[in-house]
XYZ file of C-alpha atoms in Angstrom:
640
model
C 70.473 68.501 86.261
C 74.131 69.598 85.808
C 72.945 72.444 83.557
C 71.230 74.224 86.465
C 74.330 74.628 88.674
C 76.379 75.708 85.640
C 73.733 78.241 84.654
C 73.501 79.498 88.231
C 77.283 79.868 88.479
C 77.434 81.689 85.151
C 74.674 84.058 86.243
C 76.377 84.611 89.598
C 79.753 85.546 88.159
C 78.500 87.411 85.104
C 75.700 89.225 86.864
C 77.355 90.220 90.146
C 80.104 92.694 90.898
C 82.779 90.940 93.004
C 82.467 93.042 96.124
C 83.898 91.444 99.251
C 80.819 89.549 100.437
C 79.831 88.498 96.928
C 83.319 87.132 96.260
C 83.959 85.601 99.687
C 81.519 82.686 99.467
C 82.819 81.192 96.195
C 86.394 81.974 97.306
C 85.898 79.991 100.510
C 84.443 77.039 98.599
C 87.375 76.979 96.166
C 89.953 77.468 98.927
C 88.465 74.553 100.867
C 88.491 72.310 97.796
C 92.111 73.126 96.989
C 93.881 73.544 100.318
C 92.093 71.691 103.146
C 94.223 68.814 104.394
C 93.226 65.517 105.937
C 91.290 65.804 109.230
C 93.516 63.057 110.687
C 96.831 64.659 109.729
C 99.325 65.044 112.527
C 101.840 67.765 113.356
C 104.155 68.344 110.398
C 107.550 70.055 110.225
C 107.526 73.426 112.088
C 104.073 72.724 113.512
C 105.786 70.649 116.195
C 107.584 73.709 117.561
C 104.859 76.222 116.728
C 102.051 74.397 118.558
C 103.125 71.375 120.578
C 106.303 72.901 121.972
C 104.952 76.461 122.227
C 104.696 77.240 125.953
C 102.451 80.245 125.278
C 99.922 78.312 123.202
C 99.583 75.284 125.458
C 101.530 76.109 128.591
C 100.051 77.029 131.928
C 100.626 80.188 133.922
C 100.884 82.588 130.954
C 98.239 85.287 130.479
C 96.736 86.080 127.072
C 98.393 89.479 126.809
C 101.798 87.850 127.322
C 101.732 86.989 123.621
C 103.428 90.382 123.249
C 106.275 89.181 125.478
C 106.935 85.986 123.500
C 108.188 85.227 120.021
C 106.415 83.186 117.335
C 107.529 79.951 119.025
C 106.462 81.087 122.486
C 110.019 81.780 123.632
C 111.092 84.757 125.775
C 113.494 87.385 124.341
C 116.671 85.771 125.682
C 115.859 82.488 123.908
C 114.238 83.884 120.777
C 115.184 82.710 117.289
C 114.034 85.884 115.603
C 110.306 85.864 114.801
C 108.009 88.221 116.739
C 104.376 87.618 115.707
C 101.890 88.066 118.561
C 98.640 87.916 116.548
C 99.139 84.331 115.274
C 99.925 83.249 118.820
C 96.744 84.897 120.106
C 94.717 83.018 117.494
C 96.415 79.706 118.291
C 95.901 80.184 122.030
C 92.168 80.734 121.518
C 91.806 77.715 119.193
C 93.849 75.486 121.529
C 91.014 75.765 124.043
C 88.701 74.178 121.440
C 90.934 71.495 119.966
C 94.581 70.532 119.758
C 94.178 69.025 116.281
C 96.326 70.766 113.651
C 93.472 70.384 111.171
C 91.382 72.976 113.025
C 94.287 75.408 113.275
C 95.021 75.272 109.559
C 91.380 76.075 108.756
C 92.054 79.643 109.889
C 94.561 79.908 107.037
C 91.978 78.642 104.542
C 89.326 81.126 105.669
C 91.716 84.092 105.742
C 93.140 83.157 102.331
C 89.605 83.188 100.917
C 89.015 86.573 102.562
C 92.242 87.890 101.041
C 91.137 86.741 97.590
C 87.804 88.508 98.104
C 89.658 91.709 99.051
C 91.751 91.386 95.872
C 88.498 91.145 93.884
C 87.055 94.194 95.610
C 90.201 96.277 95.202
C 90.437 95.365 91.510
C 86.787 96.290 90.990
C 87.303 99.651 92.691
C 90.301 100.362 90.479
C 89.048 99.096 87.120
C 85.227 98.952 87.365
C 85.577 95.856 85.204
C 83.700 92.853 86.555
C 85.450 90.110 84.605
C 88.958 91.423 85.227
C 88.236 91.722 88.952
C 86.994 88.122 89.197
C 90.129 87.021 87.339
C 92.424 88.910 89.724
C 90.896 87.188 92.736
C 90.999 83.800 90.996
C 94.674 84.148 90.026
C 95.587 84.857 93.632
C 93.203 82.330 95.172
C 94.264 79.321 93.085
C 98.013 79.997 92.949
C 99.590 76.633 93.749
C 102.802 78.159 95.094
C 100.769 79.420 98.081
C 99.838 75.903 99.223
C 102.515 75.835 101.924
C 101.166 79.056 103.455
C 97.523 77.929 103.353
C 97.774 74.202 104.124
C 100.516 74.458 106.751
C 99.545 75.747 110.184
C 102.657 77.941 110.434
C 101.520 79.789 107.306
C 99.070 81.724 109.456
C 101.682 84.477 109.761
C 101.796 84.873 105.982
C 98.029 84.916 105.398
C 97.383 87.321 108.295
C 100.277 89.532 107.214
C 98.832 89.497 103.706
C 95.421 90.467 105.087
C 96.930 93.483 106.835
C 98.674 94.706 103.668
C 95.536 94.153 101.562
C 93.424 96.102 104.049
C 95.934 98.931 103.737
C 95.659 98.718 99.948
C 91.852 98.812 100.130
C 92.040 101.859 102.418
C 93.603 103.901 99.598
C 90.100 104.322 98.155
C 88.898 106.153 101.303
C 88.667 109.916 101.615
C 91.979 111.661 102.191
C 91.290 112.372 105.871
C 90.247 108.772 106.599
C 92.717 106.931 104.361
C 95.773 107.311 106.689
C 93.807 105.780 109.566
C 92.857 102.771 107.431
C 96.415 102.330 106.191
C 97.787 102.621 109.736
C 95.339 100.010 111.070
C 95.977 97.558 108.224
C 99.765 97.779 108.341
C 99.856 97.591 112.138
C 97.826 94.382 111.986
C 100.129 93.059 109.248
C 103.340 93.837 111.138
C 102.144 92.171 114.342
C 101.297 89.135 112.199
C 104.591 88.947 110.279
C 107.579 91.263 109.989
C 107.628 91.067 106.194
C 104.581 93.365 106.092
C 107.218 96.101 106.233
C 107.170 95.968 102.424
C 103.868 97.846 102.618
C 105.779 101.121 103.023
C 106.960 101.367 99.403
C 104.081 99.285 98.020
C 101.243 101.409 99.374
C 103.009 104.687 98.671
C 103.447 103.613 95.041
C 99.871 102.327 94.794
C 98.544 105.614 96.207
C 100.614 107.613 93.730
C 99.646 105.467 90.748
C 96.026 104.746 91.581
C 94.834 108.209 92.596
C 93.329 109.090 89.159
C 91.063 106.016 89.104
C 90.181 106.060 92.795
C 89.366 109.736 93.282
C 87.777 112.558 91.314
C 90.562 114.857 92.505
C 93.705 112.713 92.277
C 96.061 114.788 94.477
C 98.485 111.939 93.836
C 101.495 113.387 95.604
C 99.486 114.225 98.718
C 97.873 110.774 98.816
C 101.226 109.040 98.334
C 102.677 111.144 101.159
C 99.753 110.330 103.453
C 99.982 106.602 102.682
C 103.734 106.568 103.310
C 103.368 108.586 106.515
C 100.662 106.269 107.850
C 102.767 103.196 107.005
C 105.794 104.749 108.717
C 103.676 105.543 111.773
C 102.567 101.900 111.892
C 106.191 100.743 111.648
C 107.273 103.101 114.449
C 104.363 101.985 116.653
C 105.117 98.298 116.025
C 108.842 98.742 116.642
C 108.487 100.565 119.955
C 105.847 98.138 121.211
C 108.128 95.215 120.359
C 111.174 96.889 121.865
C 109.222 97.594 125.065
C 107.668 94.162 125.568
C 110.328 92.088 123.821
C 113.777 93.675 124.394
C 116.669 91.846 122.743
C 120.430 92.208 122.570
C 121.658 93.585 119.267
C 123.467 91.125 116.996
C 127.222 91.655 116.786
C 127.025 92.793 113.151
C 124.862 95.825 114.078
C 126.217 96.612 117.529
C 129.254 98.566 116.340
C 129.127 101.507 113.942
C 130.621 100.748 110.513
C 133.437 102.794 109.064
C 134.203 103.709 105.498
C 130.779 102.757 104.169
C 128.684 104.631 101.638
C 125.732 106.712 102.819
C 123.029 104.138 101.838
C 124.874 101.417 103.753
C 125.227 103.643 106.819
C 121.542 104.542 106.699
C 120.577 100.885 106.429
C 122.855 100.099 109.361
C 121.261 102.823 111.483
C 117.814 101.514 110.590
C 118.793 98.021 111.749
C 120.078 99.432 115.037
C 116.826 101.306 115.581
C 114.583 98.449 114.416
C 116.353 95.957 116.720
C 115.338 92.838 114.828
C 115.661 89.808 117.150
C 118.663 87.660 116.331
C 118.081 85.257 113.448
C 119.508 81.718 113.472
C 122.700 81.068 111.532
C 122.291 77.639 109.974
C 124.167 76.852 106.743
C 122.078 73.708 106.295
C 118.805 75.647 106.124
C 120.473 78.536 104.305
C 123.789 77.820 102.595
C 124.001 81.503 101.605
C 124.610 82.315 105.286
C 128.334 81.640 104.829
C 128.673 83.173 101.351
C 130.328 86.531 100.693
C 127.998 89.329 99.663
C 128.524 88.965 95.910
C 127.837 85.216 95.899
C 124.914 85.732 98.267
C 123.361 88.175 95.795
C 123.951 85.764 92.908
C 122.362 82.934 94.886
C 119.432 85.114 95.950
C 118.752 86.177 92.363
C 118.816 82.541 91.228
C 116.333 81.556 93.935
C 114.091 84.509 93.018
C 113.971 83.476 89.364
C 113.120 79.878 90.250
C 110.342 81.035 92.549
C 108.942 83.344 89.879
C 108.835 80.450 87.431
C 106.979 78.427 90.085
C 104.329 81.132 90.324
C 103.564 80.722 86.624
C 104.338 77.020 86.162
C 104.277 75.123 89.483
C 105.602 71.865 88.050
C 107.220 70.946 91.345
C 106.415 72.148 94.864
C 108.403 71.302 97.966
C 108.304 71.943 101.689
C 112.086 72.300 101.885
C 114.960 73.528 99.699
C 117.861 73.321 102.139
C 121.472 72.295 101.535
C 122.613 71.296 98.994
C 119.407 71.749 97.000
C 120.123 75.497 96.815
C 123.905 75.775 97.304
C 126.160 78.813 97.082
C 126.645 79.434 93.334
C 129.998 78.461 91.848
C 130.185 81.652 89.793
C 128.713 85.104 90.071
C 127.311 85.265 86.555
C 125.139 82.437 85.335
C 121.943 82.284 83.284
C 119.925 81.901 86.501
C 121.519 84.850 88.340
C 121.387 87.111 85.263
C 117.786 86.078 84.636
C 116.962 86.803 88.270
C 118.517 90.272 88.027
C 116.491 91.021 84.896
C 113.340 89.703 86.595
C 113.995 92.104 89.483
C 114.827 95.225 87.487
C 112.742 94.920 84.308
C 109.319 94.888 86.055
C 110.254 98.059 87.953
C 111.236 99.865 84.746
C 108.167 98.640 82.884
C 105.958 99.664 85.822
C 107.421 103.167 85.682
C 106.773 103.267 81.944
C 103.138 102.195 82.354
C 102.641 104.812 85.045
C 104.073 107.599 82.878
C 101.904 106.424 80.011
C 98.945 106.486 82.386
C 99.735 110.058 83.485
C 99.761 111.149 79.840
C 96.496 109.311 79.105
C 94.833 110.802 82.165
C 95.676 114.318 81.008
C 94.353 113.480 77.557
C 91.083 112.328 79.086
C 90.748 115.490 81.130
C 91.371 117.645 78.061
C 88.819 115.598 76.110
C 86.237 115.975 78.857
C 86.724 119.723 78.871
C 86.551 119.956 75.059
C 83.470 117.733 74.820
C 81.292 119.843 77.060
C 78.095 120.527 75.140
C 77.238 119.113 71.722
C 74.315 116.981 70.544
C 72.944 114.097 72.601
C 74.117 111.613 69.944
C 77.598 113.078 69.978
C 77.553 113.092 73.765
C 76.654 109.396 73.892
C 79.395 108.490 71.452
C 81.905 110.620 73.295
C 80.879 109.094 76.614
C 81.409 105.580 75.238
C 84.831 106.540 73.893
C 85.678 108.192 77.195
C 84.637 105.051 79.102
C 86.843 102.867 76.904
C 89.815 105.177 77.455
C 89.105 105.192 81.197
C 89.196 101.361 81.212
C 92.478 101.492 79.313
C 93.885 103.904 81.891
C 92.803 101.623 84.736
C 94.488 98.600 83.121
C 97.729 100.552 82.659
C 97.749 101.612 86.288
C 96.909 98.110 87.558
C 99.825 96.777 85.523
C 102.069 99.500 86.964
C 101.110 98.481 90.512
C 101.325 94.727 89.880
C 104.711 94.789 88.153
C 106.184 97.002 90.878
C 104.590 94.869 93.586
C 106.178 91.504 92.701
C 109.925 92.263 93.085
C 109.481 94.774 95.903
C 107.277 92.451 97.965
C 109.768 89.610 97.538
C 112.941 91.646 98.169
C 113.099 91.204 102.000
C 112.987 87.417 101.448
C 115.705 87.429 98.794
C 118.651 87.083 101.235
C 120.155 90.188 99.613
C 119.523 92.847 102.293
C 119.763 90.356 105.189
C 120.597 86.690 105.598
C 117.465 84.761 106.529
C 117.234 81.456 108.434
C 115.838 79.814 105.275
C 117.268 80.028 101.775
C 113.974 79.457 99.965
C 110.347 78.818 100.884
C 107.170 78.944 98.850
C 105.339 80.802 101.614
C 107.658 83.770 100.889
C 105.595 84.319 97.748
C 102.316 85.067 99.516
C 102.605 88.854 99.183
C 104.307 88.909 95.738
C 101.553 86.740 94.232
C 99.049 89.529 94.937
C 100.879 91.649 92.375
C 101.383 88.720 90.029
C 97.646 88.037 90.150
C 96.867 91.598 89.062
C 99.221 91.338 86.088
C 97.915 87.925 85.051
C 94.306 89.095 85.350
C 94.910 91.968 82.924
C 96.682 89.605 80.519
C 93.871 87.025 80.596
C 91.194 89.702 80.251
C 92.883 91.267 77.214
C 94.106 88.083 75.547
C 90.916 87.591 73.456
C 91.279 91.188 72.224
C 94.970 90.880 71.396
C 94.536 87.670 69.397
C 92.896 87.371 65.969
C 89.217 86.421 66.007
C 89.881 82.820 65.003
C 92.193 82.384 68.015
C 89.810 83.674 70.665
C 88.589 80.232 71.661
C 92.238 79.278 72.087
C 92.613 82.179 74.532
C 89.707 80.816 76.562
C 91.255 77.352 76.652
C 94.607 78.802 77.697
C 92.862 80.278 80.720
C 91.132 76.995 81.487
C 94.430 75.101 81.266
C 96.239 77.668 83.443
C 93.661 77.661 86.233
C 93.139 73.925 85.954
C 96.845 73.231 86.294
C 97.212 75.615 89.237
C 94.253 73.977 90.984
C 95.545 70.474 90.298
C 99.013 71.253 91.651
C 97.583 73.029 94.706
C 95.336 70.085 95.551
C 98.161 67.608 94.931
C 100.557 69.499 97.206
C 97.887 69.882 99.898
C 97.598 66.083 99.924
C 101.270 66.025 100.987
C 100.091 67.362 104.346
C 98.172 64.160 105.086
C 100.839 63.127 107.599
C 104.446 63.808 108.515
C 105.473 60.670 106.609
C 103.704 61.758 103.396
C 105.056 65.288 103.752
C 108.720 64.319 103.935
C 108.372 61.587 101.336
C 106.937 64.133 98.888
C 109.569 66.680 99.889
C 112.528 64.428 99.182
C 111.027 63.573 95.785
C 110.555 67.242 94.912
C 113.926 68.315 96.355
C 116.153 65.229 95.926
C 119.330 67.148 96.813
C 118.049 68.283 100.201
C 119.852 66.448 102.986
C 117.298 67.730 105.479
C 114.415 66.230 103.502
C 116.066 62.805 103.439
C 117.013 62.915 107.104
C 113.543 63.957 108.255
C 111.947 61.266 106.124
C 114.295 58.720 107.662
C 113.114 59.786 111.128
C 109.471 59.384 110.092
C 110.217 55.944 108.693
C 112.124 54.966 111.819
C 109.270 56.140 114.058
C 107.178 53.476 112.330
C 109.678 50.732 113.096
C 111.290 50.512 109.639
C 114.852 50.882 110.895
C 116.604 49.185 107.969
C 114.933 51.628 105.592
C 115.807 54.493 107.903
C 119.446 53.425 107.797
C 119.671 53.615 104.003
C 117.957 56.986 103.819
C 120.147 58.367 106.612
C 123.217 57.335 104.652
C 121.947 59.341 101.681
C 121.501 62.410 103.899
C 125.073 62.048 105.139
C 126.371 61.724 101.560
C 124.701 65.021 100.686
C 125.938 66.837 103.827
C 129.061 65.083 105.163
C 129.842 67.870 107.651
C 126.344 68.099 109.101
C 126.435 67.066 112.794
C 122.801 65.991 112.799
C 123.339 63.665 109.837
C 126.168 61.905 111.692
C 124.290 61.623 114.989
C 121.023 60.459 113.407
C 122.812 57.845 111.328
C 124.583 56.687 114.479
C 121.268 56.676 116.339
C 119.804 54.391 113.680
C 122.720 51.979 113.984
C 122.443 52.117 117.758
C 118.745 51.242 117.642
C 119.630 48.345 115.346
C 121.811 47.008 118.204
C 125.034 47.948 116.413
C 126.592 50.477 118.831
C 130.139 49.660 117.736
C 129.328 50.787 114.179
C 127.432 53.776 115.545
C 130.283 55.122 117.681
C 132.463 56.689 114.906
C 129.461 58.693 113.679
C 128.504 59.712 117.205
C 132.081 60.807 117.858
C 132.200 62.838 114.641
C 128.784 64.413 115.214
C 129.547 65.330 118.832
C 132.847 66.946 117.813
C 131.148 68.982 115.074
C 128.446 70.268 117.440
C 129.855 70.253 120.993
C 127.250 72.782 122.185
C 124.120 71.112 120.876
C 122.695 69.468 124.023
C 119.773 67.847 122.195
C 121.957 65.989 119.716
C 124.462 64.955 122.356
C 121.780 63.811 124.815
C 120.053 61.819 122.064
C 123.213 59.890 121.233
C 124.400 59.367 124.793
C 121.034 58.038 125.905
C 120.960 55.415 123.165
C 124.529 54.382 124.022
C 123.500 54.016 127.650
C 120.434 51.959 126.758
C 122.636 49.635 124.687
C 125.178 49.393 127.548
C 127.845 50.989 125.368
C 128.830 53.917 127.605
C 131.254 52.136 129.930
C 133.139 50.436 127.050
C 133.577 53.954 125.566
C 134.433 55.590 128.882
C 137.913 56.695 127.855
C 136.780 58.050 124.479
C 133.931 60.010 126.104
C 136.226 61.527 128.719
C 138.728 62.383 125.987
C 135.977 64.213 124.078
C 135.028 66.045 127.271
C 138.637 67.079 127.787
C 138.994 68.245 124.188
C 135.877 70.424 124.457
C 136.135 71.918 127.934
C 133.298 74.233 128.933
C 130.900 72.793 126.352
C 127.684 70.827 126.659
C 129.593 67.842 125.322
C 132.079 68.075 128.197
C 129.305 68.290 130.783
C 126.986 65.593 129.442
C 129.742 63.128 128.552
C 131.355 63.434 131.981
C 128.019 63.276 133.743
C 126.868 60.081 132.040
C 130.204 58.403 132.746
C 130.162 59.308 136.439
C 126.435 59.533 137.229
C 124.709 57.573 134.478
C 123.612 54.819 136.851
C 121.935 57.358 139.106
C 119.972 59.052 136.298
C 119.375 56.045 134.081
C 121.588 57.620 131.409
C 121.322 61.324 130.622
C 119.676 63.339 133.362
C 116.005 63.547 132.435
C 115.784 67.330 132.178
C 118.462 67.310 129.469
C 116.938 64.613 127.304
C 115.493 65.962 124.042
C 111.753 66.351 123.657
C 110.263 63.261 122.075
C 108.258 63.287 118.874
C 104.702 64.673 119.258
C 105.373 65.783 122.836
C 104.496 69.103 124.392
C 106.880 71.773 125.665
C 109.664 70.938 128.071
C 109.620 72.739 131.402
C 111.363 76.079 131.158
C 110.995 79.806 131.517
């Protein structure tokens, strides 16, 4: 019996060209096997804010089209934390009417990821006309374990939809010259309204149009096609920017509100672009991104180190984590280290090699055209032999150009996430690799397809087993990491194992443990978080909160006092601590200390809330209800 399914699968893959619909069905089956999480999983990490606390997704009184007036978290412009992605919100809003379970929402990611893999197969087939290589390209992308966060986590919808937009733009390059710009414009517009990082399509598609013209079109017209692709991508960027600026106006950050002086021309041009683009203000959080407080040189060194580590994960995903915050990825001690130098080489070398492959491809293309002209006529036997030789050279040309696109694609697609051009809210995340892995998959597919040819005959079975081991390991790690999304407790437990130096991972796990009544265990884990980040206000307040819940408010007070002083304008932290002190009848004994803190931080949330609970706590039952932080697994608080 097992022989029949194996024979059917072999016939399917060996006998069918991987066009989109042919490739989509097996891609969806594999994606479901690797990335679908438990149907009973709860809201994990950012899913709390993205769904439960998103007033657009589950709030009342907001029309569907108002997705264009809200950010990714459903917040209006004046409260935005920087992410403008209307299309994911539209999808979530529609699904929310069916079910509030995160399992349903993450299925969209699985389906779109499978569709993206099918597009990769189709694009590769159009470029190379090689069935096996095209299946391999889709498989390399589909099974990449580093993409688990984007596919298994609900918030990854922005990455998979953004990737779909860019891939549709890439597929449009095969259209006729008059229709291609329209396809590119539509794909990139969809990508940008899904995630801002689709902006990388401008250089990527222009390069792909320039490089791929000889294998996509009888008349290459490479410069014209590259110009049309770039123009269409620019038009999509302009359209997206003015729509966002109209519906979602924001105040410019201080760093781009005043014209710079004494800067070089590239820096001034980049500054002017930022002023025109009007990116919503991004959070400044040294815990999530320690590079936020680094000078430019150390920020570049840290970004290059992170890039190299991520690239290694693409090839060998030994460890995968949902968080890499402080001090897991700290500011580097020195500018030049093996990791930063390796990262620089990994950025620059692929670009140079890609240029070399392209130039080699241009030379080979001209050789083929000269051969075709010289071979006109001749005997039928000679013609058949010449046609076979020509076909082999054409396949070689296609592989060179695919390598040129893939090698260029990886560093360029990652660059906006590198923290080099701009400081991001997050220092490192595996979902940042969704677009770069498209290029990596193309390169790996060519390598796997040619490995049996490169190796001696006696080693060809070894080449096959290398492929089996590679795909097997990727699949195993993807499935293992997807299991981490079984619940919030499993997620943070796995995260602190994979990133043991992350204070945030330990602290979040302690909260999950505490929510299940294991307060003594929460206390020990909270202490570890504080050891890793002794100046983190949240670590102090959460440790104090644990002690307070253990009926030890006297021991909790020094940590509350320190945490409040470090974050006097964080109303959620302050309200959390003050409410527990009130519940434990510890506010009045600390009356003088609370009023002293209020006096020391006049005009702050600490001053207001501390004074209010001292003078009006009996009336409100502690902190006034509207200022208390949203509880775990609760919906949005009332607000604009």
